[in-house]
Coordinates of C-alpha atoms in Angstrom, one line a residue:
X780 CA 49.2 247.5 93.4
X781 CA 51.5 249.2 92.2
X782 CA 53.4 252.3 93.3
X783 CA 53.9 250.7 90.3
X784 CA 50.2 250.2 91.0
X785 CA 49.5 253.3 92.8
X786 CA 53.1 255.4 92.5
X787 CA 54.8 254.8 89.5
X788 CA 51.5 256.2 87.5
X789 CA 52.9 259.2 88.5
X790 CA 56.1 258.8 86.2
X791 CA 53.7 258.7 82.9
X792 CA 52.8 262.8 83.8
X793 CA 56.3 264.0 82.0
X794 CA 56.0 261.2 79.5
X795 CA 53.2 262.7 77.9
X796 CA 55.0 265.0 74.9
X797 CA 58.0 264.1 72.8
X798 CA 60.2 266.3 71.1
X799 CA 61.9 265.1 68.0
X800 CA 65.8 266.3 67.2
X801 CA 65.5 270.0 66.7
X802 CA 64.0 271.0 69.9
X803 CA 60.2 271.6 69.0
X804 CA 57.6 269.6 70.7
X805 CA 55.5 267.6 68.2
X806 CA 52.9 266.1 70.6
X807 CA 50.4 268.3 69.0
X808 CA 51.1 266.7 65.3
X809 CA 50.7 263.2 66.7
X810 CA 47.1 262.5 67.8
X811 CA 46.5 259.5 70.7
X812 CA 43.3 257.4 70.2
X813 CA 41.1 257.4 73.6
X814 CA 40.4 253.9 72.9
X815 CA 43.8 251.8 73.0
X816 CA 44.8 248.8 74.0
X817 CA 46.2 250.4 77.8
X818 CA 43.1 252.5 78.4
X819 CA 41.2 249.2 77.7
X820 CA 43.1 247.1 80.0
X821 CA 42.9 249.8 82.5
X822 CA 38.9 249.7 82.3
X823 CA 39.0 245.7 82.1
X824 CA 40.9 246.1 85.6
X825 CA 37.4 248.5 86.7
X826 CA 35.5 246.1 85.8
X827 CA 36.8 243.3 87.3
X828 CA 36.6 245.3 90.6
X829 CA 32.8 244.4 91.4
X830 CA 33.3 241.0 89.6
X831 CA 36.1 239.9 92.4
X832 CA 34.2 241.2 95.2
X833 CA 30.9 238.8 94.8
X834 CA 33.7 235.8 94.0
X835 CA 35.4 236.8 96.9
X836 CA 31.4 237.3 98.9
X837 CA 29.7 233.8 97.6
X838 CA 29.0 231.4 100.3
X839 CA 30.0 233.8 103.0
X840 CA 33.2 234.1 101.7
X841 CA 34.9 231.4 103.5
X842 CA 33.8 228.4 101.0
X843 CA 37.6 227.2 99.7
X844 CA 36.7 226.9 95.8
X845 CA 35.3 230.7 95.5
X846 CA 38.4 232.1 97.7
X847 CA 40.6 230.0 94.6
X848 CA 38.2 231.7 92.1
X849 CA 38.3 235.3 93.8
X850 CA 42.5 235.1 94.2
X851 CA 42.2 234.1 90.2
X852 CA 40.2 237.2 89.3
X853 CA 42.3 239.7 91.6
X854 CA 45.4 238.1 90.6
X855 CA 44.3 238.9 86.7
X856 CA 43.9 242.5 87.5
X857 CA 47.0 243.0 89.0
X858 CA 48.4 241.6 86.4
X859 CA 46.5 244.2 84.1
X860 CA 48.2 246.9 86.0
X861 CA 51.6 245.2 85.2
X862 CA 51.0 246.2 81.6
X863 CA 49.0 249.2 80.8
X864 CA 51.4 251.3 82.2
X865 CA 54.5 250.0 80.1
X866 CA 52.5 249.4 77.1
X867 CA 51.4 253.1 77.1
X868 CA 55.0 253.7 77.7
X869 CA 56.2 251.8 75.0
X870 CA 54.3 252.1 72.6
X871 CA 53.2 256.1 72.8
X872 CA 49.9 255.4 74.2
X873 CA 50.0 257.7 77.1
X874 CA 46.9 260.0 77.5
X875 CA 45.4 262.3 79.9
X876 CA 42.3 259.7 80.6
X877 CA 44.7 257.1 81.3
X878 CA 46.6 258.6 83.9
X879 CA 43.5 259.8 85.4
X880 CA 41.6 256.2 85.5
X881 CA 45.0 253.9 86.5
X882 CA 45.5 255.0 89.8
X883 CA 41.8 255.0 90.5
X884 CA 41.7 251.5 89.0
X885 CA 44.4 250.5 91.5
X886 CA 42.9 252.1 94.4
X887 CA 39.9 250.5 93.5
X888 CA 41.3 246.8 93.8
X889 CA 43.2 247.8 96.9
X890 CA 40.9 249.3 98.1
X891 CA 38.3 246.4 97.9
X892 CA 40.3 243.6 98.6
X893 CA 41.4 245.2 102.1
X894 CA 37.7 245.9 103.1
X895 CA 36.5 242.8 101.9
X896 CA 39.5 240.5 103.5
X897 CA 38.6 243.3 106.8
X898 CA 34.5 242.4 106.7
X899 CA 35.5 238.7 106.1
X900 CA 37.7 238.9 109.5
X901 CA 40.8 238.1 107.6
X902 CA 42.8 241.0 108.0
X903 CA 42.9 243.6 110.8
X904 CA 40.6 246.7 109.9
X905 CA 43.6 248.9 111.3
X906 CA 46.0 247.7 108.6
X907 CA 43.3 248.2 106.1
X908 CA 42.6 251.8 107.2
X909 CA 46.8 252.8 107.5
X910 CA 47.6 251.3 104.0
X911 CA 44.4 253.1 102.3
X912 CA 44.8 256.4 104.8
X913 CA 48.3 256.3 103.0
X914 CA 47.4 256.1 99.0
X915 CA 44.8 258.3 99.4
X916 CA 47.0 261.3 101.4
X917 CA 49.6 260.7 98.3
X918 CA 47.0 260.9 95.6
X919 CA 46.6 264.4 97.3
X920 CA 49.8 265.4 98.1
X921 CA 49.9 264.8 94.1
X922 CA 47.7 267.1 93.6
X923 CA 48.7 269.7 96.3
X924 CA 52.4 270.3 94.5
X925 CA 51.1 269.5 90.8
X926 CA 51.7 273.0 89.7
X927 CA 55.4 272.8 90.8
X928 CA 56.3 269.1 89.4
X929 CA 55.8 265.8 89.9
X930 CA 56.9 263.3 92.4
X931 CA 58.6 261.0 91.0
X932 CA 58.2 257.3 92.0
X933 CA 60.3 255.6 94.1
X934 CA 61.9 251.9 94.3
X935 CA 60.6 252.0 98.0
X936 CA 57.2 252.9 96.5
X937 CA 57.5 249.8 93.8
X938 CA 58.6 247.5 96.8
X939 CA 55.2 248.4 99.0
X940 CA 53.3 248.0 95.7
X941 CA 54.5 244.5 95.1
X942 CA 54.5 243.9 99.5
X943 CA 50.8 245.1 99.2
X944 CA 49.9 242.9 96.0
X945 CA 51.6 239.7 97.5
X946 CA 50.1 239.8 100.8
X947 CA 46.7 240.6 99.8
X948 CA 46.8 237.2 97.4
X949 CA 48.7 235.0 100.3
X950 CA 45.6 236.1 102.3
X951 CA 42.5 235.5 99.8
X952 CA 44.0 231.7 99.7
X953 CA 42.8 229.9 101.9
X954 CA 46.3 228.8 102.8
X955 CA 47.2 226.1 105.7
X956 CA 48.0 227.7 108.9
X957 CA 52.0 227.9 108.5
X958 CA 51.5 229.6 105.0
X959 CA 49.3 231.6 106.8
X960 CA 51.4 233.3 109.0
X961 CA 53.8 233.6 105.6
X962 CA 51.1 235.6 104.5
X963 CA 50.8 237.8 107.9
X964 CA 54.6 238.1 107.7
X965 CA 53.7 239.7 103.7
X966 CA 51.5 241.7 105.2
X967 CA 53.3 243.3 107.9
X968 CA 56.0 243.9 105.8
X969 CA 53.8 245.8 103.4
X970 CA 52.2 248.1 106.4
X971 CA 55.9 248.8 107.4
X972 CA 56.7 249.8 103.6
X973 CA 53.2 251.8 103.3
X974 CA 54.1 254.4 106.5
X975 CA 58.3 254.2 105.6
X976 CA 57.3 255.7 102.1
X977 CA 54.2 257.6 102.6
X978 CA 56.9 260.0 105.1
X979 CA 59.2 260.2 102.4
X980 CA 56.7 261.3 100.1
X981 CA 55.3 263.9 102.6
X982 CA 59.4 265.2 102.3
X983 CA 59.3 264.7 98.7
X984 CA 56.6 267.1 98.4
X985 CA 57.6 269.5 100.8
X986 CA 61.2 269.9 99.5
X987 CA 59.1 270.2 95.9
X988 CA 57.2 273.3 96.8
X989 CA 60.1 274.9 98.8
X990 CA 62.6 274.8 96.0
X991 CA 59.3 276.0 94.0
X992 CA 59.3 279.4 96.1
X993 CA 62.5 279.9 96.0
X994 CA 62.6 279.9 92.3
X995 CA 59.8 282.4 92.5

């Protein structure tokens, strides 16, 4: 969803203090509230998690008007994910709990909508285990070089994001055979995208920690 669901969350971990003209860090004089309006579209994204996968379940999952429905409920979340981020951003709402929760919210709807789509026998369970193989290894590489820096995220990262999000919707459709194979184009396009960046962030993060011991 987005490197911009998954990747670009990574961006709001140096966003999280301001400094005003004289050089002194003020984040301690300005209190965030838990409860604001990006956390709460973040959560509204969790919970529409379960709610997409019985849409996307009813009447064995193959019955046109529910596939419409589940497409409308995943495309809504996505959506979601489109905005918390920037309005955090924007308007100084960026807190520790949200940085934690957005990246599991958008593993979450990727997450499910790949194992569902697999179960269904609409996508390949291969594709489905690469692309989730891949945003779980960089939620840990994250973590691995987290006392050095940050990773910062990448157009190439945005571009799977928005591949991923795109083909995934193409496929809950239940779209006429030609727009079909659009979708599997999507797709493929997106698994290409998925192993092209997860490398580069594997050399993102190495280069990280070596110019870390080096400054040691």
């Amino acid at each position: 969803m987005t490197d911009g669901i998954t990747d670009g969350v990574a961006g709001d971990a140096s966003i999280g203090r301001s400094s005003s003209a004289d050089g002194h860090d003020h984040s301690a004089a300005r209190s965030v509230p838990l409860w604001n309006i990006a956390n709460i579209l973040t959560l509204f994204r969790i919970a529409l998690v379960p709610v997409f996968v019985a849409v996307l379940f009813i009447e064995g999952g193959h019955e046109t008007w529910w596939r419409v429905a589940a497409w409308a409920v995943f495309a809504v979340a996505a959506i979601t994910d489109r905005y918390d981020g920037r309005i955090a951003r924007e308007r100084g709402l960026v807190t520790d709990f949200g940085k934690l929760m957005d990246p599991i919210a958008d593993k979450a709807l990727i997450g499910a909508a790949l194992i569902g789509l697999s179960i269904l026998g609409d996508l390949w369970w291969w594709v489905t285990i690469v692309i989730l193989v891949r945003e779980l290894g960089v939620t840990a590489l994250r973590f691995w070089v987290l006392e050095h820096g940050v990773i910062p995220a990448s157009r190439g990262g945005k571009l799977k994001t928005l591949l991923q999000v795109f083909g995934i919707g193409m496929l809950i459709l239940p779209l006429p055979t030609p727009l079909h194979w659009c979708a599997v184009v999507v797709m493929a396009a997106a698994v290409v995208a998925t192993i092209v960046t997860g490398i580069d962030y594997v050399w993102q993060a190495m280069k990280l920690r070596r110019a870390a011991r080096r400054a040691s």
